[in-house]
Coordinates of C-alpha atoms in Angstrom, one line a residue:
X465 CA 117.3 167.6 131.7
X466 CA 116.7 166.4 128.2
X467 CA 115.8 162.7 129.5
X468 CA 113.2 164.5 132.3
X469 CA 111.9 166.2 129.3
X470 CA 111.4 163.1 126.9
X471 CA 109.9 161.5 130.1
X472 CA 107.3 164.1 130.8
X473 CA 106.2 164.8 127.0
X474 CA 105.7 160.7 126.8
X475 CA 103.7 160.8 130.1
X476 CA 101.6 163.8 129.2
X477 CA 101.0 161.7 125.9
X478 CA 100.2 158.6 127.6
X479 CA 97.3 160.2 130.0
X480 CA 95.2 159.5 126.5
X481 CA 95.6 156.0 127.7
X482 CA 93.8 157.1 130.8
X483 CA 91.0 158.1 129.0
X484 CA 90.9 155.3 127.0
X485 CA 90.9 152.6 130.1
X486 CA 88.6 154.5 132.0
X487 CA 86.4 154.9 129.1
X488 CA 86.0 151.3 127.9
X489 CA 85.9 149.8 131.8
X490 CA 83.5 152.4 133.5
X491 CA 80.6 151.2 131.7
X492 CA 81.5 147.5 133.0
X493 CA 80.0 149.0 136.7
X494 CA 76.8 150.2 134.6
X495 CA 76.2 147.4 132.9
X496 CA 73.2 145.5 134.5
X497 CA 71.9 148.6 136.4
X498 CA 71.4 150.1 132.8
X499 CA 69.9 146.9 131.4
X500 CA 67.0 147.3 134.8
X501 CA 66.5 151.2 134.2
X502 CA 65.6 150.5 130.5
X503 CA 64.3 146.9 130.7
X504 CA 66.4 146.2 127.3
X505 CA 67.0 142.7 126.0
X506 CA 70.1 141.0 126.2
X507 CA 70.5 141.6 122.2
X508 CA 69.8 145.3 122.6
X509 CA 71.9 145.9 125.8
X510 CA 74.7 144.2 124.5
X511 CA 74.3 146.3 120.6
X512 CA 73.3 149.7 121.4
X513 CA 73.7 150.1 125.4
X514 CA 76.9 148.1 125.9
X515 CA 79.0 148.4 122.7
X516 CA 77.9 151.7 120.4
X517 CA 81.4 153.2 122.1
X518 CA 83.2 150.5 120.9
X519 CA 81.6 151.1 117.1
X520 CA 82.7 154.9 117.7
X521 CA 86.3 153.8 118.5
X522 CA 86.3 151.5 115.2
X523 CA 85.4 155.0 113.2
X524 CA 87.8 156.8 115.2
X525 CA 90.4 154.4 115.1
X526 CA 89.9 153.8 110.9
X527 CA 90.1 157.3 110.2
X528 CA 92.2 158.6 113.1
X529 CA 95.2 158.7 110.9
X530 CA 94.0 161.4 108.8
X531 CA 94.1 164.3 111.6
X532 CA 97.3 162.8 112.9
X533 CA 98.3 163.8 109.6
X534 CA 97.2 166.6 108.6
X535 CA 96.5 168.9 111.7
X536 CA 99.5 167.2 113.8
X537 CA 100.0 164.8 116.6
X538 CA 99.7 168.0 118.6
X539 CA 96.3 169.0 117.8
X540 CA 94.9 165.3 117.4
X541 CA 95.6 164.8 120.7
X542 CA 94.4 167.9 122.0
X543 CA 91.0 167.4 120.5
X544 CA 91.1 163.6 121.7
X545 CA 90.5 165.1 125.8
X546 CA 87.4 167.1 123.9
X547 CA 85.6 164.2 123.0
X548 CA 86.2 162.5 125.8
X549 CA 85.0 165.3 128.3
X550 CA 81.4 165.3 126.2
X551 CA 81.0 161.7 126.3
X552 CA 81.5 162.2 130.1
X553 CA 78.8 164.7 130.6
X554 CA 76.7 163.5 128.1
X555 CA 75.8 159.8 128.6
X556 CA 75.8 161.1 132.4
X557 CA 72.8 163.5 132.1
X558 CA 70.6 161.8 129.3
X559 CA 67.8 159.2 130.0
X560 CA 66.8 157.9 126.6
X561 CA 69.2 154.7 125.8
X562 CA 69.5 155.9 121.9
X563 CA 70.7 159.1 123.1
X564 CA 73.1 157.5 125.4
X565 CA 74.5 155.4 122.6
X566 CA 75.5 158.6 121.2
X567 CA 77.7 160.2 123.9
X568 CA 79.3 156.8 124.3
X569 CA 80.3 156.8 120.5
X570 CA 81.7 160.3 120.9
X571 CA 83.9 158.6 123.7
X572 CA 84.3 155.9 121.3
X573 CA 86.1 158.6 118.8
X574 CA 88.2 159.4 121.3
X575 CA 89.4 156.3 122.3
X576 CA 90.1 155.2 118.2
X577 CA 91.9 157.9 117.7
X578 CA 94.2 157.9 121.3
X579 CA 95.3 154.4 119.7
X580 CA 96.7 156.1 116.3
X581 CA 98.4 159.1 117.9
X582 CA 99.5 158.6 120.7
X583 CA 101.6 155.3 120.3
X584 CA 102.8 157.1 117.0
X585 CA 104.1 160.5 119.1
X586 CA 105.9 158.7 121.3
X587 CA 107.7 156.5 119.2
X588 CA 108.8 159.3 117.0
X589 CA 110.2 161.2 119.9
X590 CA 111.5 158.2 121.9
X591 CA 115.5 156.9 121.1
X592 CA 115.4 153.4 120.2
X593 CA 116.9 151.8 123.0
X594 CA 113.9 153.5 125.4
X595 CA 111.2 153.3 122.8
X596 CA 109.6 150.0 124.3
X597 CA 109.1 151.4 127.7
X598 CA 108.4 154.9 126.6
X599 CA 105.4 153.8 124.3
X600 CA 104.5 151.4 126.5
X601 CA 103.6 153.8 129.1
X602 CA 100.1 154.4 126.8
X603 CA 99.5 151.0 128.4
X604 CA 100.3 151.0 131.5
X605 CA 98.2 154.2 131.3
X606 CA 94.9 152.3 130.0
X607 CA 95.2 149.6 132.6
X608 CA 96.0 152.5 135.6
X609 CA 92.5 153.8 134.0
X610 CA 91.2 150.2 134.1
X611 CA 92.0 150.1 137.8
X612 CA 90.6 153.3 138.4
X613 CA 87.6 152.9 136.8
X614 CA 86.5 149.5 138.9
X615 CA 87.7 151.4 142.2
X616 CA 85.7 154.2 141.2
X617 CA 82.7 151.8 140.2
X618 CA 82.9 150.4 143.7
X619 CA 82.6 153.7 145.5
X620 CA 79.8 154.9 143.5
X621 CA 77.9 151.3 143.3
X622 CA 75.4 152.1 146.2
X623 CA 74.5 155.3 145.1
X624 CA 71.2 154.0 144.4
X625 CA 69.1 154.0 141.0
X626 CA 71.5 157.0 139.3
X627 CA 74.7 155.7 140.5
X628 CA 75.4 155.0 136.7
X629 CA 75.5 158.7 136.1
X630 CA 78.1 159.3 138.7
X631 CA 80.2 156.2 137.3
X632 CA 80.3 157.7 133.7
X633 CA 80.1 161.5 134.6
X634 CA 83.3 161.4 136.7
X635 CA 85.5 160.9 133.6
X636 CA 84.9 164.5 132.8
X637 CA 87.7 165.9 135.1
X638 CA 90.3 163.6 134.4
X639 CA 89.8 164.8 130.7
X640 CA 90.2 168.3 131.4
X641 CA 93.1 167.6 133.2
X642 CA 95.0 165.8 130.1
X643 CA 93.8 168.8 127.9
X644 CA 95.4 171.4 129.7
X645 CA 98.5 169.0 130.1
X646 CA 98.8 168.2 126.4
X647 CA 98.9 171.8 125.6
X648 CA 102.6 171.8 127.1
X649 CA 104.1 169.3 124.4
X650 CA 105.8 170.0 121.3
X651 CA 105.2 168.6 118.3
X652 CA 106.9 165.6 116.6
X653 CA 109.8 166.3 114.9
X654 CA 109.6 163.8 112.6
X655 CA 105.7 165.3 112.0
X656 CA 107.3 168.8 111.0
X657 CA 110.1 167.3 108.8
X658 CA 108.0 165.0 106.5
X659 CA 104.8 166.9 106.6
X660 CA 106.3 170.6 107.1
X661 CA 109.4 170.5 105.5
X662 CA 110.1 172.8 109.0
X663 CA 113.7 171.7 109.5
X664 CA 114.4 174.4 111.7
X665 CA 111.1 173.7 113.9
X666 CA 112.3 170.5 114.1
X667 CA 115.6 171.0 115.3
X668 CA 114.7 173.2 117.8
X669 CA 112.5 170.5 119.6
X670 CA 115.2 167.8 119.0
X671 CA 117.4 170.6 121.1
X672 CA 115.1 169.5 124.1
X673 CA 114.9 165.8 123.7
X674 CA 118.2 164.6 122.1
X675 CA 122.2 165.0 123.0
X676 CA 123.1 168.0 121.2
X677 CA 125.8 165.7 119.5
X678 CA 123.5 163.6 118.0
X679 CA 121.0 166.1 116.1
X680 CA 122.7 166.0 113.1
X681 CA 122.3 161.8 113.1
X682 CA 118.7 162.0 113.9
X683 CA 118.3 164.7 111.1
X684 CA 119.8 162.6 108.6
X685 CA 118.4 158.9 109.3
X686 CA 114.6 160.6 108.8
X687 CA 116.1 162.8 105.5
X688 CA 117.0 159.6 104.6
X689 CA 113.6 157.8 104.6
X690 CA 112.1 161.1 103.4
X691 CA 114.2 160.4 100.2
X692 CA 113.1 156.8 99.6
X693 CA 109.7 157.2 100.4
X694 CA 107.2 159.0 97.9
X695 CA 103.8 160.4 98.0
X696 CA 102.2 157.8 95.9
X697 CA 102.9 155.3 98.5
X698 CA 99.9 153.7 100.9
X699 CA 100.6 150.7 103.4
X700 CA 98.3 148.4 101.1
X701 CA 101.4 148.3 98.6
X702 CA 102.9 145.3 97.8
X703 CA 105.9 146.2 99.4
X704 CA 104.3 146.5 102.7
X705 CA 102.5 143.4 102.8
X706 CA 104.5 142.5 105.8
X707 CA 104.3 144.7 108.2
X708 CA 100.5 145.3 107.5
X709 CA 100.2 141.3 107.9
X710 CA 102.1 141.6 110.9
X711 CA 99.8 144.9 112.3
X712 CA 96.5 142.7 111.6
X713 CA 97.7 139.4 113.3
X714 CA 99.1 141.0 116.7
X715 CA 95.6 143.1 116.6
X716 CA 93.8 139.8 115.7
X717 CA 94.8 137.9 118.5
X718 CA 95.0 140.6 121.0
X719 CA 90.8 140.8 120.9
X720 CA 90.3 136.8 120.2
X721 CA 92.0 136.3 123.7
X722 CA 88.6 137.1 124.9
X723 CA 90.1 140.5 127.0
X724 CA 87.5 142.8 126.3
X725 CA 85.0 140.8 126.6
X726 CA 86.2 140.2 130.1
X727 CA 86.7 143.9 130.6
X728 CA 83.2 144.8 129.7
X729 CA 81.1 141.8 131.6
X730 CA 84.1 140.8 134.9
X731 CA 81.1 142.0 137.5
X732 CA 78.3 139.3 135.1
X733 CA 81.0 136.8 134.7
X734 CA 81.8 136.5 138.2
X735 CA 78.2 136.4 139.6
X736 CA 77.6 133.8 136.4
X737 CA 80.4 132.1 138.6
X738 CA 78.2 132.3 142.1
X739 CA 80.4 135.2 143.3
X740 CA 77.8 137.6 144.9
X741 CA 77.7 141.9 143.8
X742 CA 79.8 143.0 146.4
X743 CA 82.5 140.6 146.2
X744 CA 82.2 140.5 142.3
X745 CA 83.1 144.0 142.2
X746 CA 86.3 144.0 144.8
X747 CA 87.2 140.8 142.5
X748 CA 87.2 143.4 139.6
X749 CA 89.4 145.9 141.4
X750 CA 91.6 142.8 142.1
X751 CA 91.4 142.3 138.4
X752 CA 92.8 146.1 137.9
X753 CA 95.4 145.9 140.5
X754 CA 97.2 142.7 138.8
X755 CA 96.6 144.2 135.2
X756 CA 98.5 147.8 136.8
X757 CA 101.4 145.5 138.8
X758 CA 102.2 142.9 135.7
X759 CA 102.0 146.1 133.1
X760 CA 104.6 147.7 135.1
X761 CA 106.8 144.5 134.8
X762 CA 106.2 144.0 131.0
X763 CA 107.3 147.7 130.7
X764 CA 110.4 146.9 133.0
X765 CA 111.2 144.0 130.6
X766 CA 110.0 145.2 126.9
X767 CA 113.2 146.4 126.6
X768 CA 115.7 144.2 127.8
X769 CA 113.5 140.9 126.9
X770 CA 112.2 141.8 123.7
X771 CA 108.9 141.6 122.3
X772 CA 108.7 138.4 121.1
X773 CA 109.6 136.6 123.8
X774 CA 107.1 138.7 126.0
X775 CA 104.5 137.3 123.7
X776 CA 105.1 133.7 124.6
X777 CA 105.0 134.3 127.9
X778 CA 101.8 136.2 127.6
X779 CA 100.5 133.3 125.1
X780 CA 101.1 130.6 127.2
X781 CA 99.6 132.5 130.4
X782 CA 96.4 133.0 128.3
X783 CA 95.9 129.0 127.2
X784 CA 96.3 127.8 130.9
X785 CA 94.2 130.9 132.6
X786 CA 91.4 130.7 130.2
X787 CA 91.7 126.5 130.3
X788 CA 91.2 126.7 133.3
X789 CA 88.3 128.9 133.3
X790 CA 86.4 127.1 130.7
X791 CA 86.9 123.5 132.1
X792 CA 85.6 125.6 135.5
X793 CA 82.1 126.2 134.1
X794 CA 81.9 123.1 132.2
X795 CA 82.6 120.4 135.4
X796 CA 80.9 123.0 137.3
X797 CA 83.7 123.4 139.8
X798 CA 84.0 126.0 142.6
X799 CA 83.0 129.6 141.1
X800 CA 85.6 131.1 144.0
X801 CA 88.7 129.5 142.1
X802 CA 87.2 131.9 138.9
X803 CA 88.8 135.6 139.9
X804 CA 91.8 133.5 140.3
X805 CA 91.9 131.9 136.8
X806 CA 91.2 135.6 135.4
X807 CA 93.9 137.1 137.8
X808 CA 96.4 134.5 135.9
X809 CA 94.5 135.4 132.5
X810 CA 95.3 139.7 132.8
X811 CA 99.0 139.0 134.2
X812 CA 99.5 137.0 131.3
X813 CA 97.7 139.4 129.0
X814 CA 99.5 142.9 130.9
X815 CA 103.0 141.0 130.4
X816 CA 102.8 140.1 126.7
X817 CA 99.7 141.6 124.8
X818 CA 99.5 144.5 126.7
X819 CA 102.6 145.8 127.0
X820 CA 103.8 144.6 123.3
X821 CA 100.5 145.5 120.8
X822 CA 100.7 149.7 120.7
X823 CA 104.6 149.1 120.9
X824 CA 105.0 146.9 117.9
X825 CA 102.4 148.8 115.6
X826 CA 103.6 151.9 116.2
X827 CA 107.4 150.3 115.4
X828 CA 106.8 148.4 111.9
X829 CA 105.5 151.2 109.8
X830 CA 107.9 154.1 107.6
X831 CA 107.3 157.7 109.6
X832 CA 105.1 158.1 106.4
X833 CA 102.8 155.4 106.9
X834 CA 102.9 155.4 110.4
X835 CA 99.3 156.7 111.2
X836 CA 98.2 155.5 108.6
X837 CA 99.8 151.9 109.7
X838 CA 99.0 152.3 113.2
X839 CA 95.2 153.7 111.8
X840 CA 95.3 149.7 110.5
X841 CA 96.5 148.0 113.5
X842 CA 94.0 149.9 115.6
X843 CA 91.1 149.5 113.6
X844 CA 91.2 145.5 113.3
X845 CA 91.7 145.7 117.1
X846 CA 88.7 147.7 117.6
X847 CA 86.3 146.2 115.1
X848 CA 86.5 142.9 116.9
X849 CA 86.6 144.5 120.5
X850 CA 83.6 146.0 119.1
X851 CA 81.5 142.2 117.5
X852 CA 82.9 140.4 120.4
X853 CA 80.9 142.3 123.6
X854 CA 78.1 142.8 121.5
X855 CA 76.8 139.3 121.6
X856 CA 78.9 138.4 125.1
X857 CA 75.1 138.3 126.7
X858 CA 74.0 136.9 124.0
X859 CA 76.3 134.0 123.8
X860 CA 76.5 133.4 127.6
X861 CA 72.7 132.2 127.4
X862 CA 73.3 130.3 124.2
X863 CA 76.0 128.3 124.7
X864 CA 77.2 128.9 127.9
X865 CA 80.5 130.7 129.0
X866 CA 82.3 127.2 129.0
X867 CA 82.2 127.0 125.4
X868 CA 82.8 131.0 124.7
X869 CA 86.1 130.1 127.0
X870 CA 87.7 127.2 125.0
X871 CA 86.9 129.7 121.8
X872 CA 89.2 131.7 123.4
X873 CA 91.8 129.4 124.5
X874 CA 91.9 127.9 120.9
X875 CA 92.9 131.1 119.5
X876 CA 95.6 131.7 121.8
X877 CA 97.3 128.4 121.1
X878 CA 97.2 129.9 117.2
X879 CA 99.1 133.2 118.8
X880 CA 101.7 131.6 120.1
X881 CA 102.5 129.3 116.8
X882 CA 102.1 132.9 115.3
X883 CA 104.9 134.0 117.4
X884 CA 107.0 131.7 117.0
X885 CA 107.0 131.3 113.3
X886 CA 106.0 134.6 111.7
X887 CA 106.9 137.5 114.4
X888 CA 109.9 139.6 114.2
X889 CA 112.1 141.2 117.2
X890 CA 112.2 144.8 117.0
X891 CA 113.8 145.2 120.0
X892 CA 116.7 148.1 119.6
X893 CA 116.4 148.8 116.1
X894 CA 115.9 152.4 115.0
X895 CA 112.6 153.4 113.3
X896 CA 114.3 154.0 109.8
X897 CA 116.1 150.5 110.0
X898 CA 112.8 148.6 111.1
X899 CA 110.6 150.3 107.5
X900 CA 113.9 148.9 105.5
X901 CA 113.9 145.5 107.0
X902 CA 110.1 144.9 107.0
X903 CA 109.6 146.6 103.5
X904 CA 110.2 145.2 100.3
X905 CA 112.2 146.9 97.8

């Protein structure tokens, strides 16, 4: 009863990650069909149209940590399905492109803030030996949403000129369905003991989630952190120069891979490759449907694997895939063999990346620094996933996607000597262990 418990908050708290796929991919289906309706430039589209949501998820993602801290994880993620559902309606219904750029950020704000709070709940309710695949379940969530979001592209393709405002007004009813769910979790224990002082709160929710004869343990490991930790403390101390080091680097490389990039232009980048509409937008769904399969096997393995070694795998499926796909364009070879390549590039990126990134964050931090460690992590991920579309059309006419390619293939080579020199396992450890290992004293 109390593991069927822990499972359904952690999925109720993972539909965020829904959102948050469905969110950044729908617009991917929009893309040129808004560039025709407003006759934009490639600089403009790819600025304002294309990427103002991703500039809203850097603002919500910077100061996400400071409702997750003050109202709750609770209430943070309650108002997270808000934003979303406004975004939804609202860049479906308006007709001026600055407007439009509005609504998206609001979806943006969402999205930032889904990647402080959500991997932070989870972990906080999650026993350590579960934790990988419980957080990890905010992923396989985004890329279920990524999935959805190209089928649901596909369907509403040949609606004719509007068939963007179906595409991006459909999200409003998967976020009214997360809100009502969310309002049937409790709040973090851990939340209520450092931030409350409500010990008695906090037992009672532990009563649902955790053996009865291991309250009193899970009481006194986050007492015991309460005592060391003071409220002078940020994670820009001296004595957390590791694990912030460690947040920026696995959020570096996770956007220099080139994913959401790819995300946000697969349909351009596989007609770039001669692939026609039609069968560039099945190739996309293909793209989901391997991103949803090789998620579920990094979650199967985060656990018993580790995270570290899931990141070599997922380093060294990056350089070959996006080798591959650079040498394609430059020699000019057969565009077909492309959706292959990229196929190779997301199984890569769902087994190590993707299932390790809001995993590790949301691991490396004190319970409290987490948000505002997690705030960190997510806000270097966004700021680049929000420079690197921007000038994706832009670059593509420049200097040609075999050069944008290799970029990307260099960087991953620089991942995986980052793994293997500077990453720690965290596999198994508990939450208080992991902020006295990583922290200096």
């Amino acid at each position: 009863m109390k593991k069927s418990k822990l499972l359904f908050f952690s999925i109720v708290v993972a539909l965020a990650g829904f959102l948050f796929g469905f969110d950044t991919v729908v617009i991917s289906g929009a893309d040129k069909q808004l560039q025709g309706f407003w006759q934009s430039s490639d600089l403009f589209h790819g600025l304002i149209v294309m990427s103002t949501a991703l500039w809203g998820t850097v603002i919500g993602a910077f100061f996400g940590y400071i409702p997750t801290n003050k109202l709750g994880r609770k209430k943070t993620l309650i108002s997270i399905g808000f934003l979303f559902f406004i975004s939804a309606l609202g860049s479906a219904l308006v007709s001026n492109p600055y407007l439009f750029a509005v609504f998206r950020f609001i979806g943006g704000l969402g999205i930032g803030i889904s990647t402080v709070v959500a991997p932070a709940y989870v972990s906080e309710i999650a026993p350590a030996k579960d934790r990988g695949k419980l957080v990890a379940m905010y992923q396989f969530n985004i890329v279920f949403g990524i999935l959805i979001a190209y089928v649901s592209n596909y369907f509403f393709k040949d609606f004719g000129e509007d068939a963007w405002r179906f595409m991006l007004g459909i999200e409003a009813l998967p976020a009214i369905i997360y809100s009502l769910l969310v309002l049937k979790i409790p709040e973090s224990p851990r939340w209520l003991l450092e931030y409350k002082k409500d010990k008695k709160q906090a037992i009672e929710i532990l009563k649902t989630i955790v053996p009865e004869d291991e309250i009193e343990k899970e009481i006194a490991e986050i007492e015991k952190e309460k005592v060391v930790a003071t409220d002078k403390e940020n994670i820009y101390m001296k004595k957390f120069r590791l694990p912030l080091m460690l947040a920026f680097f696995i959020a570096f490389f996770n956007q220099v891979s080139g994913i959401n990039a790819f995300l946000y232009y697969a349909p351009r980048i596989f007609e770039l490759a001669g692939l026609g509409e039609s069968t560039s937008f099945l190739s996309s769904i293909g793209i989901g449907v391997v991103n949803l399969v090789f998620t579920i096997v990094g979650i199967a393995l985060i656990d018993k694997f580790g995270r570290k070694n899931l990141m070599y795998i997922g380093s060294i499926g990056y350089i070959i895939s996006l080798a591959l796909v650079s040498l394609t364009f430059f020699f000019k070879w057969d565009g077909a063999n492309i959706p292959i390549f990229f196929f190779v590039f997301i199984a890569a990126h769902a087994i190590g990346q993707g299932a390790v990134i809001w995993v590790f964050i949301s691991e490396i931090f004190p319970t409290k620094l987490r948000a505002a460690g997690q705030s960190f992590g997510a806000s270097v991920h966004w700021v680049l996933a929000a420079i690197i579309p921007s000038f994706v059309p832009f670059l593509f006419n420049k200097i040609g996607p075999a050069t944008v390619f290799a970029f990307f293939c260099l960087m991953m080579i620089f991942q995986l000597l980052w793994v293997k020199f500077k990453m720690p396992e965290t596999k198994g450890k508990t939450l208080e262990n992991l902020a006295s290992d990583l922290s200096k004293k």
